PDB file of C-alpha atoms in Angstrom:
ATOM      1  CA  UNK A 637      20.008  20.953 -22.580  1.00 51.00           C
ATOM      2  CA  UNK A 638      16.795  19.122 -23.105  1.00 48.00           C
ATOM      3  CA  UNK A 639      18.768  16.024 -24.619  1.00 56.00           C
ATOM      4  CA  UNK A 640      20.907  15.633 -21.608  1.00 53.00           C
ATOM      5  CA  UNK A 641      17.713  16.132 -19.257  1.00 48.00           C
ATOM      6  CA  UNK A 642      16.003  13.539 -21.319  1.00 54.00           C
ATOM      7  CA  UNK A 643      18.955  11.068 -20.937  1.00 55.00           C
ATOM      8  CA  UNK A 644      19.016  11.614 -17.292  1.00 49.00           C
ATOM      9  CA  UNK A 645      15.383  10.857 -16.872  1.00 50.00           C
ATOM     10  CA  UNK A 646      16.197   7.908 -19.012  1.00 53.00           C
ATOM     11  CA  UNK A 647      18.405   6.879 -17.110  1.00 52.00           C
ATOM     12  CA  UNK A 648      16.784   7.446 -13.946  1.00 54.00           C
ATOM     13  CA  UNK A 649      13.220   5.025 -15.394  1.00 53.00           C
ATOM     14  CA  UNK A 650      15.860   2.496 -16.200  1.00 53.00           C
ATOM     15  CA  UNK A 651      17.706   2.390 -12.703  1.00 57.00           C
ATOM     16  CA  UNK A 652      14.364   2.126 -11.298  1.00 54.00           C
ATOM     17  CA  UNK A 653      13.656  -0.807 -13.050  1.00 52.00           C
ATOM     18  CA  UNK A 654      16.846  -2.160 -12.390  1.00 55.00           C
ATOM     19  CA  UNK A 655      16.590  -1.407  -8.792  1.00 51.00           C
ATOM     20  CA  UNK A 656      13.121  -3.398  -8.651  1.00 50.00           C
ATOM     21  CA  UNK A 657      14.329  -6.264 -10.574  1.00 49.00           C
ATOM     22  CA  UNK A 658      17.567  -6.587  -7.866  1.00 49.00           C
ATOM     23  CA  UNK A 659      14.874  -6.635  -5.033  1.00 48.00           C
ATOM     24  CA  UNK A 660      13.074  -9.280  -6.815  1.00 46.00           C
ATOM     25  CA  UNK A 661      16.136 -11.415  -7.325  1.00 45.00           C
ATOM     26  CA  UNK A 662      16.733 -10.860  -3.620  1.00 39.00           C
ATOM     27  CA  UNK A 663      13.433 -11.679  -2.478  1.00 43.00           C
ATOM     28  CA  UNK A 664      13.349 -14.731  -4.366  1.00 40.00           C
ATOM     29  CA  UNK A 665      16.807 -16.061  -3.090  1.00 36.00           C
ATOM     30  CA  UNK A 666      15.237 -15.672   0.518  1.00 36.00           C
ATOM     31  CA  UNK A 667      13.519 -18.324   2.155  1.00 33.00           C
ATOM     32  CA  UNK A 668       9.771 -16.827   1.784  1.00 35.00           C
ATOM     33  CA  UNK A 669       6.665 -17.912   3.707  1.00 38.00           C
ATOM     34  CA  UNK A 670       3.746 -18.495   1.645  1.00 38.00           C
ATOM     35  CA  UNK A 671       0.176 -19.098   2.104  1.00 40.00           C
ATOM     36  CA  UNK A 672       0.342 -21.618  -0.372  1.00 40.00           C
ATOM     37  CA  UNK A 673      -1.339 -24.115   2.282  1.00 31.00           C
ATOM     38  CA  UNK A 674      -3.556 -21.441   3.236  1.00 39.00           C
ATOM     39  CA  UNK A 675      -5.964 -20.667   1.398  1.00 42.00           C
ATOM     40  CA  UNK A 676      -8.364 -17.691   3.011  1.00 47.00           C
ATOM     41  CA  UNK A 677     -11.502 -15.689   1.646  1.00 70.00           C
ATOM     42  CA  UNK A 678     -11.804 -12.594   0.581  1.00 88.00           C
ATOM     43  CA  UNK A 679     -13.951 -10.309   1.619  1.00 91.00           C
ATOM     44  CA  UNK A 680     -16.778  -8.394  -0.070  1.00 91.00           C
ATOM     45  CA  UNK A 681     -16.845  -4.265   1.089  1.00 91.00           C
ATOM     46  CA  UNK A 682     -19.604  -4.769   3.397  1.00 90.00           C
ATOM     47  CA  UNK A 683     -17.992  -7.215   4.702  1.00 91.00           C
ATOM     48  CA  UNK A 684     -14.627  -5.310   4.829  1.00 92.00           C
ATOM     49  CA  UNK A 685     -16.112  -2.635   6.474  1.00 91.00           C
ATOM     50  CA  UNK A 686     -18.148  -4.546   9.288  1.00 91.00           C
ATOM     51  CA  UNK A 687     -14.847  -6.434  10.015  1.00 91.00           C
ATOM     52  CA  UNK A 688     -12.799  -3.026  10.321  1.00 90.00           C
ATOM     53  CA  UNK A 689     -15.671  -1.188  12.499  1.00 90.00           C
ATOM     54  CA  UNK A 690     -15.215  -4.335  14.924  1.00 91.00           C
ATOM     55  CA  UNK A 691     -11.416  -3.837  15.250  1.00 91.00           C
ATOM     56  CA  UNK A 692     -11.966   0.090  15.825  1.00 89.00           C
ATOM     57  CA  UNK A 693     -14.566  -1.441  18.779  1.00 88.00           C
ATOM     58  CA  UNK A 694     -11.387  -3.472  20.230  1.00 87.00           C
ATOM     59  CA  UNK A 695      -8.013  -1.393  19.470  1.00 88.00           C
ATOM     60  CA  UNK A 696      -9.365   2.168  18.903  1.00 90.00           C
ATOM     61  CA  UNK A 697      -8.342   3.970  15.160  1.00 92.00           C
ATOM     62  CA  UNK A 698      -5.111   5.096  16.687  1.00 94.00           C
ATOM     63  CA  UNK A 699      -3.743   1.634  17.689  1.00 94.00           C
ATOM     64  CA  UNK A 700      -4.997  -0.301  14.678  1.00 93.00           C
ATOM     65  CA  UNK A 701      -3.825   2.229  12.113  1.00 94.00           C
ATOM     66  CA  UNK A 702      -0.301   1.702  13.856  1.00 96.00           C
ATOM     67  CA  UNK A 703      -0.060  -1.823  13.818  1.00 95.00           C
ATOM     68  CA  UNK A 704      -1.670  -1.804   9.648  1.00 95.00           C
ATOM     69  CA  UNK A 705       1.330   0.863   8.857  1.00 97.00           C
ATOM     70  CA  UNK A 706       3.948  -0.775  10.666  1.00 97.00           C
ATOM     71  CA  UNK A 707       2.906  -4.282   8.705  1.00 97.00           C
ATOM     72  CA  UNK A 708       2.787  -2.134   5.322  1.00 97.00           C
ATOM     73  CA  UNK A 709       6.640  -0.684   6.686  1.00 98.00           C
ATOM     74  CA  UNK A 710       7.591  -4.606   6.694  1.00 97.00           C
ATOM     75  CA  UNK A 711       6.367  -6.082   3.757  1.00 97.00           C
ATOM     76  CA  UNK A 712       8.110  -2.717   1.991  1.00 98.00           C
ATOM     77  CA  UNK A 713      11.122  -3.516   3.581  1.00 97.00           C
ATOM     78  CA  UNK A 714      11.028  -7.156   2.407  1.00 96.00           C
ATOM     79  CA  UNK A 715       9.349  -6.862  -0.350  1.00 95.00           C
ATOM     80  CA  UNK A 716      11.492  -3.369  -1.752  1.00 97.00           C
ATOM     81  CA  UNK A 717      14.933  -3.749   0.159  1.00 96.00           C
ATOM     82  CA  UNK A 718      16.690  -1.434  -2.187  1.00 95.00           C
ATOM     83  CA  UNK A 719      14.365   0.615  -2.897  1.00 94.00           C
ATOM     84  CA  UNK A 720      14.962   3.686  -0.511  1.00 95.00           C
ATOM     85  CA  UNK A 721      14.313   6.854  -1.957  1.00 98.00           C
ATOM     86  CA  UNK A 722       9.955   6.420  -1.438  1.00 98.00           C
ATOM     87  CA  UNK A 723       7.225   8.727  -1.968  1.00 98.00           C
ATOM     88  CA  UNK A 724       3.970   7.877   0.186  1.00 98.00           C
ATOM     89  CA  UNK A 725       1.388   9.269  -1.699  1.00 98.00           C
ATOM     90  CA  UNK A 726      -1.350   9.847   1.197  1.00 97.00           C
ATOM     91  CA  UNK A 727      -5.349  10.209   1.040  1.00 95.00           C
ATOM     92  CA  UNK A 728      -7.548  11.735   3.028  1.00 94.00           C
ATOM     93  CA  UNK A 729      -8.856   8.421   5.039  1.00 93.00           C
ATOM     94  CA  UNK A 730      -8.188   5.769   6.947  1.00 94.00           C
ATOM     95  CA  UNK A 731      -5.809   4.490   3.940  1.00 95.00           C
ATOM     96  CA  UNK A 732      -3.953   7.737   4.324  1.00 96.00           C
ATOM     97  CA  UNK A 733      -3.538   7.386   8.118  1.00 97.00           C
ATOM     98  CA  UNK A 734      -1.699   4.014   7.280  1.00 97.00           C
ATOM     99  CA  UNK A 735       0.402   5.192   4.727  1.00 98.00           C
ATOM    100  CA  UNK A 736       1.358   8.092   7.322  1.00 98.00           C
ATOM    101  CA  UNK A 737       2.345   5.446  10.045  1.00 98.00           C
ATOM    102  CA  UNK A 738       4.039   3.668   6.841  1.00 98.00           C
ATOM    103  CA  UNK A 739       5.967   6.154   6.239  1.00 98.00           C
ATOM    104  CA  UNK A 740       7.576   7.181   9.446  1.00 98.00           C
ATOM    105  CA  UNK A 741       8.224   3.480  10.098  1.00 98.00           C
ATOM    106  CA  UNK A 742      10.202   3.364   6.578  1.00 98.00           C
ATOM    107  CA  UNK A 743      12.010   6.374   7.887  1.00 98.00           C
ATOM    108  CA  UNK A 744      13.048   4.267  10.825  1.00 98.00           C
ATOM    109  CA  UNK A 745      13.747   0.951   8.977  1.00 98.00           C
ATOM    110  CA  UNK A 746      16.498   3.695   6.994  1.00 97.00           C
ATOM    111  CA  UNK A 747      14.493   4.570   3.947  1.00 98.00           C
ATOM    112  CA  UNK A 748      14.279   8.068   2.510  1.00 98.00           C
ATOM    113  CA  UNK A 749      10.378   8.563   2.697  1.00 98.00           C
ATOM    114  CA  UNK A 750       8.511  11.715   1.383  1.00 98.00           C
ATOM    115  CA  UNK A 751       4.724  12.040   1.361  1.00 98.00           C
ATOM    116  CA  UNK A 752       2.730  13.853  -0.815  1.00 98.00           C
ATOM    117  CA  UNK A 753      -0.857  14.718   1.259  1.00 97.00           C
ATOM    118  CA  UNK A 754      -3.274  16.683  -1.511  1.00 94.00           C
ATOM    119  CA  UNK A 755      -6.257  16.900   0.965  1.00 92.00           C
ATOM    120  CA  UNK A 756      -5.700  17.202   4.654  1.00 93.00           C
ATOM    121  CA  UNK A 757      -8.760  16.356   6.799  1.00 92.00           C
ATOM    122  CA  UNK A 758      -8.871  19.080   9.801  1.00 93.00           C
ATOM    123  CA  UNK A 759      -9.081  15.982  12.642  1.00 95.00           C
ATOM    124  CA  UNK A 760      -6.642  15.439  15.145  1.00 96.00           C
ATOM    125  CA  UNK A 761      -6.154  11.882  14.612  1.00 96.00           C
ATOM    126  CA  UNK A 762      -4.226  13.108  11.311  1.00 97.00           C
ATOM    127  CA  UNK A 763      -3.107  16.270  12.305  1.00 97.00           C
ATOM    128  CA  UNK A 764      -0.934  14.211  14.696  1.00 97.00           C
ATOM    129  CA  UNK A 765       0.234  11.840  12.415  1.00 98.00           C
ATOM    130  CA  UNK A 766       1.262  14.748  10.369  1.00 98.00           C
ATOM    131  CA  UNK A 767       3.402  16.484  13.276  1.00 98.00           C
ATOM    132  CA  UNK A 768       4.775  12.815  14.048  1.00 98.00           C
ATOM    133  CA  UNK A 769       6.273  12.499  10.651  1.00 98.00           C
ATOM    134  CA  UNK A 770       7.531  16.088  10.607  1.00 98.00           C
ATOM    135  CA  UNK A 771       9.040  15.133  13.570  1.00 98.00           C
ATOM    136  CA  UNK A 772      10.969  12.359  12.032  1.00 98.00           C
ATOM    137  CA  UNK A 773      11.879  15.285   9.662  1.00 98.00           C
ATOM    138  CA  UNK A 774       9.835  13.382   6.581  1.00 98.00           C
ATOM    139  CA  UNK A 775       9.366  16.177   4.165  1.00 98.00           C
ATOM    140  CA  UNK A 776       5.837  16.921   2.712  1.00 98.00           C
ATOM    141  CA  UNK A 777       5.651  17.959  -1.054  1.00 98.00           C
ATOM    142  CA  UNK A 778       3.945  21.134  -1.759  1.00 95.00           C
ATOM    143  CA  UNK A 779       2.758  20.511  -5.297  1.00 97.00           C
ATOM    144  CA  UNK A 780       1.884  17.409  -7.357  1.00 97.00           C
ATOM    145  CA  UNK A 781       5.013  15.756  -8.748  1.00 97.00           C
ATOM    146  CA  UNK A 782       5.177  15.348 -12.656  1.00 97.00           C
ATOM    147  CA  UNK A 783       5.895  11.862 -14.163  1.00 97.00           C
ATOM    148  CA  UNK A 784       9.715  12.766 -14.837  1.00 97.00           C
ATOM    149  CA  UNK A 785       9.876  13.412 -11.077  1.00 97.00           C
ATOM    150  CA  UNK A 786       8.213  10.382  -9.937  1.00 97.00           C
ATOM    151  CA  UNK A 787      10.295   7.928 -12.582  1.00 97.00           C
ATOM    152  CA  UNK A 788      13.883  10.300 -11.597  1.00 97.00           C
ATOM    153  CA  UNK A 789      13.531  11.130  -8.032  1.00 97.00           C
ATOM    154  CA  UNK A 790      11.747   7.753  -6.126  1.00 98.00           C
ATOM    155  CA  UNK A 791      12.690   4.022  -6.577  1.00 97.00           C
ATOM    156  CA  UNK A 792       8.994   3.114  -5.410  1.00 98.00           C
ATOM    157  CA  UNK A 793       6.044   5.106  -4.663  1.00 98.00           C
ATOM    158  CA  UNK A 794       3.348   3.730  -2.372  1.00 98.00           C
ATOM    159  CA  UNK A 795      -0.066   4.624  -3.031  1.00 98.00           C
ATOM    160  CA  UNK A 796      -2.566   5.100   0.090  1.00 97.00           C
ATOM    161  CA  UNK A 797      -4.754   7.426  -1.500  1.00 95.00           C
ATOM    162  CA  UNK A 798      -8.011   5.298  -1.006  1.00 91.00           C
ATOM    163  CA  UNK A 799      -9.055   2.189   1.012  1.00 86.00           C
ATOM    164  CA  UNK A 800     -11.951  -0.362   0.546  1.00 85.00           C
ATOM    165  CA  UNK A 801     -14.458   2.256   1.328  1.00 79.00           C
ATOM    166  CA  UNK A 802     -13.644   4.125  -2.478  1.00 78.00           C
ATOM    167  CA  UNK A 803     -16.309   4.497  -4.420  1.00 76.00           C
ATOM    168  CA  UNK A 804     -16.325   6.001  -8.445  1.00 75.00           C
ATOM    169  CA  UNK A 805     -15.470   8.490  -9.784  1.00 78.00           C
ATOM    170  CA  UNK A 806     -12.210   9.835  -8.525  1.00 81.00           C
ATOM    171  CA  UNK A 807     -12.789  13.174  -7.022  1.00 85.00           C
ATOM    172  CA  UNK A 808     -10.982  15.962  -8.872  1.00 84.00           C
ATOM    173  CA  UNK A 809      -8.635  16.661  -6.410  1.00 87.00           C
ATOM    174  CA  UNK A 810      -6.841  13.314  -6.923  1.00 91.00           C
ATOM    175  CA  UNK A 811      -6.767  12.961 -10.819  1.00 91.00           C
ATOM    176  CA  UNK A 812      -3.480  14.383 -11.501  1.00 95.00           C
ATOM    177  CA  UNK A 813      -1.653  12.402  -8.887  1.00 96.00           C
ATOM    178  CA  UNK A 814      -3.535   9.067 -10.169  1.00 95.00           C
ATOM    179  CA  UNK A 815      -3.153  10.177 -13.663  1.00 95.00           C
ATOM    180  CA  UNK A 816       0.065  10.640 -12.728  1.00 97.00           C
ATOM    181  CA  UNK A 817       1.198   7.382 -11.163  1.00 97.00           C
ATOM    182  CA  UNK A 818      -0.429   5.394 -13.491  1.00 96.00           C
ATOM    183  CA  UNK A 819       1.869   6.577 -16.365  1.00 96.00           C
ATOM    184  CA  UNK A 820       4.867   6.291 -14.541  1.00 97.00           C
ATOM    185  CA  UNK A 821       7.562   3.716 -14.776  1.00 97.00           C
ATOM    186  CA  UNK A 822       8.743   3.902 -10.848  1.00 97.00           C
ATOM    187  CA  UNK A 823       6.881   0.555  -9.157  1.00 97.00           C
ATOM    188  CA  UNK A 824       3.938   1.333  -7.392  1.00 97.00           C
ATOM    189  CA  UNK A 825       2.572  -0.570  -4.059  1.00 98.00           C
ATOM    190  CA  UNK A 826      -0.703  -0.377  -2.934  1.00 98.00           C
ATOM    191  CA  UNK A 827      -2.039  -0.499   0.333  1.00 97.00           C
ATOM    192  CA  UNK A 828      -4.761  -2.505   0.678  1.00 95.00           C
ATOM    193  CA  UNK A 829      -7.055  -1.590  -2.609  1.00 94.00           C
ATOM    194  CA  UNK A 830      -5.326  -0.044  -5.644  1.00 95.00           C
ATOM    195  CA  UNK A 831      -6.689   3.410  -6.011  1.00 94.00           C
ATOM    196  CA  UNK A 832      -8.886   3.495  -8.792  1.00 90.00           C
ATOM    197  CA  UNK A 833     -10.102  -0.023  -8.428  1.00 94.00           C
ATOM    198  CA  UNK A 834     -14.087  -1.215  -7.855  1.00 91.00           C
ATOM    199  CA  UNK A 835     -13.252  -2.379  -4.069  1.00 91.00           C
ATOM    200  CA  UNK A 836     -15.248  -6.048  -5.375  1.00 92.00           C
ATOM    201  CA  UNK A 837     -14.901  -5.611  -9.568  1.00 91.00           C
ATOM    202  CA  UNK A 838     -11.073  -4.237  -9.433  1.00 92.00           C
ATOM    203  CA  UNK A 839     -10.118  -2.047 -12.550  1.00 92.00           C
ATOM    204  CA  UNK A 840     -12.867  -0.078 -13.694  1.00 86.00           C
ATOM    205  CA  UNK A 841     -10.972   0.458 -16.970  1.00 85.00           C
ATOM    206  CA  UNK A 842      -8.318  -2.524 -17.873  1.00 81.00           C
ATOM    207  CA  UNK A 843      -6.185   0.115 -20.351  1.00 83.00           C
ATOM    208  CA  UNK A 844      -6.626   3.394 -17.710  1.00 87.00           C
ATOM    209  CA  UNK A 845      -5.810   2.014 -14.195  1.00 92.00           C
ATOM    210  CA  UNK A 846      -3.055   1.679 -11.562  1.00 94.00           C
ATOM    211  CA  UNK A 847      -1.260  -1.767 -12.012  1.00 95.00           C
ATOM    212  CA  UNK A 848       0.811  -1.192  -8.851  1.00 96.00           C
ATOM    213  CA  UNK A 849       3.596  -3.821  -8.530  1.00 97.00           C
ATOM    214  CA  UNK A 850       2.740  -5.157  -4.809  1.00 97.00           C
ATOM    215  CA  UNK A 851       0.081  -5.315  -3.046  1.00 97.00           C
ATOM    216  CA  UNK A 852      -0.346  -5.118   0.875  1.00 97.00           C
ATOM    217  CA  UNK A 853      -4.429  -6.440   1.834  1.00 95.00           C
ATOM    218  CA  UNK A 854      -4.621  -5.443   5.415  1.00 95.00           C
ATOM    219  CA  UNK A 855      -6.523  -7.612   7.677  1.00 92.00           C
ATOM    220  CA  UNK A 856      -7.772  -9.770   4.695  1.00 91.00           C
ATOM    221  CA  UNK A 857      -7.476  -9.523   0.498  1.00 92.00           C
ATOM    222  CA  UNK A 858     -10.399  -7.567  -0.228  1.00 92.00           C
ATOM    223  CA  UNK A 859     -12.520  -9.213  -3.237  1.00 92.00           C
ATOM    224  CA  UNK A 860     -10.687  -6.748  -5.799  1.00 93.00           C
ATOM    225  CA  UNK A 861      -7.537  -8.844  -5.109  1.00 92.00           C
ATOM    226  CA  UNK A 862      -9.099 -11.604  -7.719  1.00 91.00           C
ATOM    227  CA  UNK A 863      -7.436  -9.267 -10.426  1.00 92.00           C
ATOM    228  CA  UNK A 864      -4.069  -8.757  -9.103  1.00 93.00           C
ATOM    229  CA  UNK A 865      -0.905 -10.424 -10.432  1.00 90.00           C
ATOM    230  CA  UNK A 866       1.544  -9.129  -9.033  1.00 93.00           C
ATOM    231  CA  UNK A 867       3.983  -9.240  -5.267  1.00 95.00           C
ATOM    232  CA  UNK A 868       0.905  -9.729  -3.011  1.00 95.00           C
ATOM    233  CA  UNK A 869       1.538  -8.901   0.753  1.00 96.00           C
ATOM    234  CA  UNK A 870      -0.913  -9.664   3.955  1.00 95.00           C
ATOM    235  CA  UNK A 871      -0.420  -7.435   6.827  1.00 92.00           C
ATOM    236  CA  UNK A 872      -1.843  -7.333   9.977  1.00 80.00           C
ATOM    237  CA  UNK A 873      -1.282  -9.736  12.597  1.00 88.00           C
ATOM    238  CA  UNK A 874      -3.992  -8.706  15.115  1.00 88.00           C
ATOM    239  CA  UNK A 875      -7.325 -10.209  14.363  1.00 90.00           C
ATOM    240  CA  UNK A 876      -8.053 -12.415  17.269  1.00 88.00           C
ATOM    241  CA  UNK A 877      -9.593 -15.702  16.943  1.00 89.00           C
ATOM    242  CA  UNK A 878     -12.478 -14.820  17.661  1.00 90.00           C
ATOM    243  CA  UNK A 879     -12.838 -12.385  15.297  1.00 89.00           C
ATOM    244  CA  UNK A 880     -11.785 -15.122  12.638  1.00 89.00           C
ATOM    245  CA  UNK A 881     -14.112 -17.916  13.787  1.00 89.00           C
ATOM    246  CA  UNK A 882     -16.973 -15.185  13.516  1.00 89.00           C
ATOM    247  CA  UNK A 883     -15.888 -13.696  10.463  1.00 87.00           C
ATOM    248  CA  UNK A 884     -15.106 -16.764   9.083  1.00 86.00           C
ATOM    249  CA  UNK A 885     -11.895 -16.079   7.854  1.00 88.00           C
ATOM    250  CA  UNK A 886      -9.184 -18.775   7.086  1.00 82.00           C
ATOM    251  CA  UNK A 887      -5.687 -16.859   8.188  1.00 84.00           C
ATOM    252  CA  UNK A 888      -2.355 -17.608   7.617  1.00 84.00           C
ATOM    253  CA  UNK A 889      -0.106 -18.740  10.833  1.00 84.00           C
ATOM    254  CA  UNK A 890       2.359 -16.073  10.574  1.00 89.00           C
ATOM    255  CA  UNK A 891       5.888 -16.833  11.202  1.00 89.00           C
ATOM    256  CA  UNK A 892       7.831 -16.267  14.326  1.00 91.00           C
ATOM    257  CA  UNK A 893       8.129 -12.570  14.591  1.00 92.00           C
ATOM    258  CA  UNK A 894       6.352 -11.315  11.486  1.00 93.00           C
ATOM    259  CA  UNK A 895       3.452  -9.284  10.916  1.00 92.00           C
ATOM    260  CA  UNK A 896       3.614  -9.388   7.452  1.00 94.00           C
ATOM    261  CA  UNK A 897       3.460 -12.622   5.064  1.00 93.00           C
ATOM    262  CA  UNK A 898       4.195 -12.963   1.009  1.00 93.00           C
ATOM    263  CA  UNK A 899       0.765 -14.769  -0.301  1.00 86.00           C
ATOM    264  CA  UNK A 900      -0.064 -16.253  -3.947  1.00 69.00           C
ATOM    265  CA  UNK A 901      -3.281 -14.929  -4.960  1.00 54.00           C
ATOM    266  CA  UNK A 902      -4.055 -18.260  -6.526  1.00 48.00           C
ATOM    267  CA  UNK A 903      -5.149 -20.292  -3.514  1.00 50.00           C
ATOM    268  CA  UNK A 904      -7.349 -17.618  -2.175  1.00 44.00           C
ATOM    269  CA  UNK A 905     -11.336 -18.287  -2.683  1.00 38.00           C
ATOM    270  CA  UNK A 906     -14.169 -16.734  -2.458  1.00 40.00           C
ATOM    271  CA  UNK A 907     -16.864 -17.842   0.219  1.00 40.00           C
TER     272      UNK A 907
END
């Protein structure tokens, strides 16, 4: 009995793989927008923050956390195309609120999305995020799913545990699920900052960190981005010029109806 289980899982780790390496293929056959002749800065936290606490002054929480989960929905879609069967692991922040908004958009773009929440803040801004997905009939795990779970049951997992306001240690609340993820052989996308990471320094610990697959920076790569190799997504077409001139930020012009655009990481610089 435990042979054949083994096989299965097995089996499972390797469809995974082979399901990520199809989307790849697929995504590189496409005609892909790049910001190869745009190179942009990233930002430091401070500066992160003080550009995020601007946009809350302008759209409200409520309307920028739609547009930032609806442009992590996208770049999923494009980005993961076969890859239906998703677990949104969520946090208890503004990163969480996005993945929530991600998620019911993936349900809606005809993904299978379930979230797993571990600590639910008691404010209505989530609290309704939370009913909206149950009303999409998104089902919320009750316990912390195991490694053979995550590498049988999903075909990507999307981490939006914390956002560029983390600071070390994990709290113990999120260990497992981290622990958990980082072992796994399902891909991983992170919203924004891989859990785990120094928001400026990245991994904390090169042999005992996340190494998500894709990453989504929201607004602008965050300074952590420096140390990522991998699918590397900008979301968030709703910074006003303004806001770039005085920020100083160098933006992609995204492309007709996108608000999502593929980047390489190598032409960014720091400023």
């Amino acid at each position: 009995m435990r042979s054949a289980l083994g096989n299965i899982i097995k089996f499972c780790a390797w469809r995974n793989i082979q399901i990520y390496k199809k989307s790849q293929s697929i995504q590189s056959a496409r005609s892909i927008h790049s910001l190869n002749m745009h190179p942009h800065s990233y930002l430091k936290q401070s500066e992160a923050i003080a550009l995020d606490e601007e946009l809350f002054d302008y759209f409200g929480v409520e309307q920028l956390m739609e547009l930032a989960g609806l442009s992590c929905a996208s770049a999923i879609a494009e980005g993961f195309p076969e890859s239906k069967n998703v677990l949104i692991v969520v946090g208890p922040g503004n990163n969480g609120g996005d993945g929530l908004v991600c998620a019911r958009h993936l349900k809606m773009f005809g993904y299978a999305p379930e979230i797993f929440y571990p600590k639910r803040p008691s404010k209505v801004l989530y609290e309704n995020l939370t009913k909206q997905c149950e009303l999409f009939e998104i089902p919320f795990l009750t316990t912390c799913p195991v490694i053979e779970d995550l590498n049988s049951k999903f075909s990507l997992v999307v981490d939006a545990l914390f956002g560029f306001s983390f600071k070390a240690p994990v709290r113990q609340e999120f260990t497992e699920i981290i622990n958990n993820m980082m072992h796994m052989s399902t891909p991983c996308c992170s919203i924004d900052i891989p859990s785990g990471w120094d928001v400026e320094n990245g991994p904390l610990d090169l042999n005992n960190s996340l190494k998500p697959a894709m990453l989504i920076s929201l607004s602008a790569p965050k300074l952590c981005a420096r140390f990522f190799h991998g699918i590397h997504y900008l979301g968030g077409r709703f910074i006003a010029p303004a806001l770039v001139k005085k920020n100083k930020l160098n933006l992609p012009n995204y492309p007709s109806t996108q608000n999502c655009i593929k980047t390489d990481s190598s032409q960014y610089f720091q400023h």
